Tab-separated table of C-alpha atoms and ligand atoms in Angstrom:
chain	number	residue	atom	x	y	z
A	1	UNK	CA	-18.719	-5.866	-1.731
A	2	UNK	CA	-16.468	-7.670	0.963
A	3	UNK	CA	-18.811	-9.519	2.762
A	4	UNK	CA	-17.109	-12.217	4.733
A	5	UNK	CA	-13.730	-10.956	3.380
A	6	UNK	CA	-10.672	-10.696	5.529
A	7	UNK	CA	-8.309	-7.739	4.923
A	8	UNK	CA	-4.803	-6.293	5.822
A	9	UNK	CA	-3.790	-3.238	5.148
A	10	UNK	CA	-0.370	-1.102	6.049
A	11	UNK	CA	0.519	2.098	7.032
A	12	UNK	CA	-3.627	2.128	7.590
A	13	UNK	CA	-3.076	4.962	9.966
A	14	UNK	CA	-3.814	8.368	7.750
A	15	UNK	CA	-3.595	9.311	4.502
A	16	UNK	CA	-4.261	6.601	1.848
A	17	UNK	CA	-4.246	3.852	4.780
A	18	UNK	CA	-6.583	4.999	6.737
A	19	UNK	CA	-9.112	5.434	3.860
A	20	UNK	CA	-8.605	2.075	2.195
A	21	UNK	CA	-9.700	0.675	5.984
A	22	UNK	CA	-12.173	3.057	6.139
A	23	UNK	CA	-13.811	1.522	2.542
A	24	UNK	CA	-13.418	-2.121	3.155
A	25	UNK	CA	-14.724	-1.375	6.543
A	26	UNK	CA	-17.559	0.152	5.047
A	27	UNK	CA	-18.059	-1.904	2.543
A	28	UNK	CA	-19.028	-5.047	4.738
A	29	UNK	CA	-15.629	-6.736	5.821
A	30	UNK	CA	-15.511	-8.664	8.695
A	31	UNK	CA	-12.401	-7.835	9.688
A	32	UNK	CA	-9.782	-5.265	8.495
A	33	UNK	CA	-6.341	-5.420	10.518
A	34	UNK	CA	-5.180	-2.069	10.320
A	35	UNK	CA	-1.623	-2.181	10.828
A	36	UNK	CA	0.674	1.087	11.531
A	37	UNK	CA	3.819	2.046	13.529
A	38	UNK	CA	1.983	5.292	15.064
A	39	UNK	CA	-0.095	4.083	17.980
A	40	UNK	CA	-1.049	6.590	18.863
A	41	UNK	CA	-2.643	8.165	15.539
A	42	UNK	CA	-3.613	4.647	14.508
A	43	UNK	CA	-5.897	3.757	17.756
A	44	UNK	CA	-7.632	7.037	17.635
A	45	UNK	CA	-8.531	6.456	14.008
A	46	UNK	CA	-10.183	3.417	14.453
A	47	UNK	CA	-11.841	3.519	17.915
A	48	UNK	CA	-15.418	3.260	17.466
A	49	UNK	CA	-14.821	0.370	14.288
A	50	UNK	CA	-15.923	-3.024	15.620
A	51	UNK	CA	-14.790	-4.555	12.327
A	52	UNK	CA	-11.272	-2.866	12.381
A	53	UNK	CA	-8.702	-4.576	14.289
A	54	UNK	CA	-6.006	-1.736	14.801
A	55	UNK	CA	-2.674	-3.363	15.507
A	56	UNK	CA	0.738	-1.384	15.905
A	57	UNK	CA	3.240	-3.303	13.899
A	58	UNK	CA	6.594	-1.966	12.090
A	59	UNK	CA	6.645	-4.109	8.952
A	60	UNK	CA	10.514	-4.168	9.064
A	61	UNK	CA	10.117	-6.181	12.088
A	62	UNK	CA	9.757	-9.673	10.353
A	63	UNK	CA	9.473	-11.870	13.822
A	64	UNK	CA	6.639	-9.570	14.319
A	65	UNK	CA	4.923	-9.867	11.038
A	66	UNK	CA	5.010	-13.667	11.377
A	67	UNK	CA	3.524	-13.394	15.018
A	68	UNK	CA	0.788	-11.554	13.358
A	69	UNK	CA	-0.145	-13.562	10.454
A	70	UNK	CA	-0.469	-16.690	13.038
A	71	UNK	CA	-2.650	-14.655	15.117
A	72	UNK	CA	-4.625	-14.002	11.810
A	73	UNK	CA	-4.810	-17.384	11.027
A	74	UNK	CA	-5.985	-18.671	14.432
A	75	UNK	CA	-8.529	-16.050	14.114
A	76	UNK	CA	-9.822	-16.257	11.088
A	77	UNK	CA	-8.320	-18.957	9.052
A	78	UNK	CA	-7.791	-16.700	5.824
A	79	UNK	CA	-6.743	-13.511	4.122
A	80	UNK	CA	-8.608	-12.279	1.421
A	81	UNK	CA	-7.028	-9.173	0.921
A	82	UNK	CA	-3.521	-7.373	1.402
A	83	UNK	CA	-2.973	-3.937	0.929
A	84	UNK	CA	0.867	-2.875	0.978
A	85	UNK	CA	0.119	0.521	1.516
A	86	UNK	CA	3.251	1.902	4.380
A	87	UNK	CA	5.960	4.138	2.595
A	88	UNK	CA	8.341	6.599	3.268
A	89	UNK	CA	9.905	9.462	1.450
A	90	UNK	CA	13.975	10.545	2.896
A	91	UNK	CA	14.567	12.978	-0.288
A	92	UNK	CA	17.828	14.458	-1.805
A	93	UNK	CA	19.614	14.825	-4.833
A	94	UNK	CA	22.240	11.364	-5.356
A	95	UNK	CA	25.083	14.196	-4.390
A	96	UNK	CA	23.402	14.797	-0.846
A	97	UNK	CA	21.358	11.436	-0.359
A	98	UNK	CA	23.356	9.537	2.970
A	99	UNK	CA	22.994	6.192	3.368
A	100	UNK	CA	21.125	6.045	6.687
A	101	UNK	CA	18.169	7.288	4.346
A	102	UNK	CA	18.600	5.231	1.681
A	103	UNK	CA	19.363	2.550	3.750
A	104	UNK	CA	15.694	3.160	5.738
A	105	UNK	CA	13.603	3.961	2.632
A	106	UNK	CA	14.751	0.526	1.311
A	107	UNK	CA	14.042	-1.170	4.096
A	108	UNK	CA	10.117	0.416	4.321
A	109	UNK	CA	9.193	0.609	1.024
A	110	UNK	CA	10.923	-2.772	-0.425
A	111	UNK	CA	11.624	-5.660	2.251
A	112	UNK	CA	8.694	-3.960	4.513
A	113	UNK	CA	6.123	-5.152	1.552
A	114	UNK	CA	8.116	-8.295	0.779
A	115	UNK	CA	8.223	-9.528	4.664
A	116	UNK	CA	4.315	-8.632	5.072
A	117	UNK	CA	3.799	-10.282	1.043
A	118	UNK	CA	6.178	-13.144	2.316
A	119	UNK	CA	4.170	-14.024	5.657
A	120	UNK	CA	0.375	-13.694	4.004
A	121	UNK	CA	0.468	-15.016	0.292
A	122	UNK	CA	0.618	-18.386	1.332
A	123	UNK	CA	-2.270	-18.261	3.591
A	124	UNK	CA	-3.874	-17.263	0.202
A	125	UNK	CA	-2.457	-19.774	-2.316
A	126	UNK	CA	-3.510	-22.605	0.143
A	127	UNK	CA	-7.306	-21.143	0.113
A	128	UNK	CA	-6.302	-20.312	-3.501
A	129	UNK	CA	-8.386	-16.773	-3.152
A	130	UNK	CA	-6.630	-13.218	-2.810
A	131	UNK	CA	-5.823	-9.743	-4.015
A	132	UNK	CA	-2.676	-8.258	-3.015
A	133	UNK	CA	-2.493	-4.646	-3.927
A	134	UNK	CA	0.846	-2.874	-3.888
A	135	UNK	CA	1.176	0.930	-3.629
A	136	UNK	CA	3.781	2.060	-6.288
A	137	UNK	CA	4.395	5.476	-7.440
A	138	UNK	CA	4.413	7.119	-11.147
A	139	UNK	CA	7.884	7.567	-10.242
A	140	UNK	CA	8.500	4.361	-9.951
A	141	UNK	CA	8.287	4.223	-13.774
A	142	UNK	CA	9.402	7.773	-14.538
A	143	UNK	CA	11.620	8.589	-11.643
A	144	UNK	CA	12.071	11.901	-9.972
A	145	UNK	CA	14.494	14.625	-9.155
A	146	UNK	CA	15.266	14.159	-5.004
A	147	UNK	CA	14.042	10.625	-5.175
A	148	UNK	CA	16.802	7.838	-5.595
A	149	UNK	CA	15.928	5.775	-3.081
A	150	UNK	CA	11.985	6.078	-3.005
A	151	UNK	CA	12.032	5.724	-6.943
A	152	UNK	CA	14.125	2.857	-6.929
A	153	UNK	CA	11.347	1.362	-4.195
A	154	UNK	CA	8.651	2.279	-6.095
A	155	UNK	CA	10.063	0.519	-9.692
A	156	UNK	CA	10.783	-1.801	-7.370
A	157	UNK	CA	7.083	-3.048	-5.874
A	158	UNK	CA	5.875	-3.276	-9.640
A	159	UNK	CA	8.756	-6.190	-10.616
A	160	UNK	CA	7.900	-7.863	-7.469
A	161	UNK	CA	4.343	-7.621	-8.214
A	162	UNK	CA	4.430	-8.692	-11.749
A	163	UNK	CA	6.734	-11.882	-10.114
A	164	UNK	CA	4.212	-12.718	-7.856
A	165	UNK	CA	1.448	-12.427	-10.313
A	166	UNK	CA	3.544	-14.996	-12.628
A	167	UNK	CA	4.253	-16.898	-9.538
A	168	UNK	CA	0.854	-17.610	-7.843
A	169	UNK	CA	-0.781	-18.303	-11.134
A	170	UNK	CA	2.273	-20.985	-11.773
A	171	UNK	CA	0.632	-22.919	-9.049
A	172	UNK	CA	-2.321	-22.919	-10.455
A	173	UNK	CA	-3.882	-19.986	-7.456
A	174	UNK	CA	-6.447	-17.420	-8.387
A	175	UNK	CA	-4.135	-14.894	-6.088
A	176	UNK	CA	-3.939	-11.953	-7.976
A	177	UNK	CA	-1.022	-9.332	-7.578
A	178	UNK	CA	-1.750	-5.729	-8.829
A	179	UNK	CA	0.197	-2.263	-7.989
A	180	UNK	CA	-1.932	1.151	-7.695
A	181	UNK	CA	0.488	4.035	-8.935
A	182	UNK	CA	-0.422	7.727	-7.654
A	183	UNK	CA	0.839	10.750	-8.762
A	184	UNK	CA	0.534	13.479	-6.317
A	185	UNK	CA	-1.778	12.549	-3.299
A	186	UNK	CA	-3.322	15.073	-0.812
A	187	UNK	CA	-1.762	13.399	2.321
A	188	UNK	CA	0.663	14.180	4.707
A	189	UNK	CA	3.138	12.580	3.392
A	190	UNK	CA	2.732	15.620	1.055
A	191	UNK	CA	1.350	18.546	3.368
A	192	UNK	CA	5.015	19.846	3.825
A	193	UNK	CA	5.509	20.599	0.616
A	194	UNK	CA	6.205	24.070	-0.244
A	195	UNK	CA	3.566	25.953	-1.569
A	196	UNK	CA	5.455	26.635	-4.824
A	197	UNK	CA	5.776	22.897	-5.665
A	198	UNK	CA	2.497	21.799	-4.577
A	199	UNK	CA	1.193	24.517	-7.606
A	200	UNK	CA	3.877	22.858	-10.149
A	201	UNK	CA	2.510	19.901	-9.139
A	202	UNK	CA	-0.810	21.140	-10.132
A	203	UNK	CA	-0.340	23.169	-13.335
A	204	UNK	CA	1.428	19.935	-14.607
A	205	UNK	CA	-1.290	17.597	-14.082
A	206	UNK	CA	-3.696	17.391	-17.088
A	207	UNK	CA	-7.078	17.317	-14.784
A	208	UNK	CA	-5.386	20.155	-12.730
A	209	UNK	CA	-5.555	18.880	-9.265
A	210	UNK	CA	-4.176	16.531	-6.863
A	211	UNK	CA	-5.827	13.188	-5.870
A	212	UNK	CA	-7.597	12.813	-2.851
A	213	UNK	CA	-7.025	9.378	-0.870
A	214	UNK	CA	-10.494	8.539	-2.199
A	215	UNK	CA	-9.455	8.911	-5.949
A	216	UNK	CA	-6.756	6.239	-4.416
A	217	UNK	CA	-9.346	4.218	-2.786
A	218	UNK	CA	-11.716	3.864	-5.811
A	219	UNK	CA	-8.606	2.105	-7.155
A	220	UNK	CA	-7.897	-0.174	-4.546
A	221	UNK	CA	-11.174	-1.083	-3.887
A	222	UNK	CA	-11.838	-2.180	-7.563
A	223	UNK	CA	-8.345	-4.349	-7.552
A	224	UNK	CA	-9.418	-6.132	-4.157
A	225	UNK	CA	-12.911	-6.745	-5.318
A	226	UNK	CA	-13.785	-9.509	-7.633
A	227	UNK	CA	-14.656	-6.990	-10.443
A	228	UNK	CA	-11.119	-7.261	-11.323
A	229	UNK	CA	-10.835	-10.876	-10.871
A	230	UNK	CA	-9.059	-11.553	-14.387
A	231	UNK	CA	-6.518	-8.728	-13.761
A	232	UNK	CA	-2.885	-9.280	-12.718
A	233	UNK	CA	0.510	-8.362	-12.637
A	234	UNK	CA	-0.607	-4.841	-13.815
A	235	UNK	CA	-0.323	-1.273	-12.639
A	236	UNK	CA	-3.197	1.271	-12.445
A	237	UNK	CA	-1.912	4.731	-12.692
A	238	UNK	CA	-4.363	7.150	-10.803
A	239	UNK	CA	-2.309	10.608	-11.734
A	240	UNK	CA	-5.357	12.505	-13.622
A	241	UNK	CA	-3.143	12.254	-16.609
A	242	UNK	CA	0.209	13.246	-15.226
A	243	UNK	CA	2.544	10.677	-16.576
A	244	UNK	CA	0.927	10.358	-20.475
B	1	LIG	P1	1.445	8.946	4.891
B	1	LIG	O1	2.817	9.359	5.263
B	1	LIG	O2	0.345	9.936	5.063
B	1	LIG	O3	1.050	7.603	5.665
B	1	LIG	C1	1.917	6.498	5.673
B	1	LIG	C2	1.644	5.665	6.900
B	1	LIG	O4	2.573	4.567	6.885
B	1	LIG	C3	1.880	6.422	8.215
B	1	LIG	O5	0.751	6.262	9.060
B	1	LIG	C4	3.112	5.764	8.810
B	1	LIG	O6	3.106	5.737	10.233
B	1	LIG	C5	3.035	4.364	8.215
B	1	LIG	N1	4.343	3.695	8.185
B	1	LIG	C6	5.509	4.216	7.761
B	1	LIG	N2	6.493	3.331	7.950
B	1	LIG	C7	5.947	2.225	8.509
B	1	LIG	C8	6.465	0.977	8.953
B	1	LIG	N3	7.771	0.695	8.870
B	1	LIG	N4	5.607	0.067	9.470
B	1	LIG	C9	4.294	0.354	9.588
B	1	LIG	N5	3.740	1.524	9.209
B	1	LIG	C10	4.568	2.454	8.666
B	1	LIG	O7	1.535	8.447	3.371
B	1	LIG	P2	0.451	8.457	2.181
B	1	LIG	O8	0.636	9.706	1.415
B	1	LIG	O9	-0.877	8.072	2.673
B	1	LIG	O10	1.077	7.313	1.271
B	1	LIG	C11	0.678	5.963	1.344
B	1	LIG	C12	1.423	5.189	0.258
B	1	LIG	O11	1.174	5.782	-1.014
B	1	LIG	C13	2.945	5.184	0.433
B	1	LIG	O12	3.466	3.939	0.051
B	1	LIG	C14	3.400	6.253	-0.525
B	1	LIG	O13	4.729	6.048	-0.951
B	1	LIG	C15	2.395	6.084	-1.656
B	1	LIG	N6	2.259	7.266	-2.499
B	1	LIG	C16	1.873	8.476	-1.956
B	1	LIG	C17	1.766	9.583	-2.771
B	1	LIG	C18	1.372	10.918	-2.246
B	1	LIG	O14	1.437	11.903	-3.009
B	1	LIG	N7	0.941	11.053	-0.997
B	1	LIG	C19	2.065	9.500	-4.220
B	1	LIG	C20	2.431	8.188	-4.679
B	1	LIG	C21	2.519	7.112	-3.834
């Protein structure tokens, strides 16, 4: 399904990440940089991959990002595929929230995918192919007690995705721009939860269970793929019915 196709994906170290890289991989890419801040974890993932470049990268560092996409483009020539996938959660109530954590979850979530967006889009206007796939949140729509700053991130992705999506077909580019909204993901971003919320979390999803990165991946997979080539500036919810 991406045969020949070149791919970028963030935060691709665990969690959803890892098994978006994991399904391009496997699904016949050539190359999928796999970009993460965690060395360490991120290397060890992707050791035996010959078709997965791991490359340890904090997306807040723009100079960084830029040196990457050249290095991309001397490679390769293109980018098929981005997957904005890196986030962070700081959580408190508004009363309790300091600004050192909503200062940081800002700077991830929002600028992180807009300097990454920023450096690789125009690679894929000038070859006037791509899919650039956005990881939101359903409370980016609905919002959530504890979340200020990760809400406001998440609402935040979708406006700059449906932006993009008017933007890139302005000039006239088949560059589509789509965000994939999860409701509660089996991750561990979420394996700290307490017990007692994880079974809320549960009892108030319709289909009774969380997602697995895969139920994610199914997602993602049909956005970058050409199966969804007329579809853009949209957001798939994958919450098994959560936010109805
Ligand atoms: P995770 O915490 O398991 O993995 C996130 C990865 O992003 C980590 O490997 C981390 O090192 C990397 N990362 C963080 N900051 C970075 C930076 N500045 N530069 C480069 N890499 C960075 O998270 P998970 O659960 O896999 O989530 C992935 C995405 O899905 C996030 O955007 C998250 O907000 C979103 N999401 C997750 C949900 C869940 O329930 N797990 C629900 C809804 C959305």
């Amino acid at each position: 399904m991406f045969n020949s196709k070149i791919c970028v994906v963030t935060g691709a170290a665990q969690g959803i990440g890892r098994t978006v890289v994991e399904r391009f991989a496997n699904n016949g890419a050539t190359m999928v940089y796999a970009l993460d801040m965690n060395g360490d974890v991120l290397n060890e993932a992707f050791m035996n991959q010959s078709n997965v470049k791991p490359i340890v990268v904090d997306i807040c560092d723009r100079p960084a990002i830029t040196d990457l996409v050249e290095q991309i483009k001397s490679d390769y020539g293109r980018v098929d595929v981005l997957v904005n996938n890196a986030g962070i959660t700081r959580d408190a109530l508004i009363e309790n929230m300091t600004e050192q954590d909503w200062d940081l979850v800002v700077d991830v979530n929002l600028k992180g995918v807009f300097n990454v967006t920023q450096a690789i889009a125009p690679i894929m206007v000038a070859q006037d192919y791509g899919s650039i796939i956005t990881m939101s949140s359903v409370v980016g729509t609905d919002g959530n007690i504890g979340q200020s700053n990760y809400a406001a991130t998440k609402g935040g992705v979708i406006a700059m995705t449906k932006t993009w999506a008017k933007e890139f077909a302005r000039k006239g580019a088949q560059v589509r721009a789509n965000c994939v909204a999860p409701g509660f993901v089996e991750t561990p971003m979420t394996a700290d939860l307490p017990e007692k919320v994880l079974d809320m979390m549960k009892d108030k999803t319709p289909l009774s269970r969380m997602a697995t990165p895969e139920d994610i991946a199914n997602g993602v997979e049909f956005l970058a793929s050409d199966k969804s080539s007329f579809i853009t500036g949209q957001v798939l919810k994958i919450d098994g019915g959560l936010v109805l």
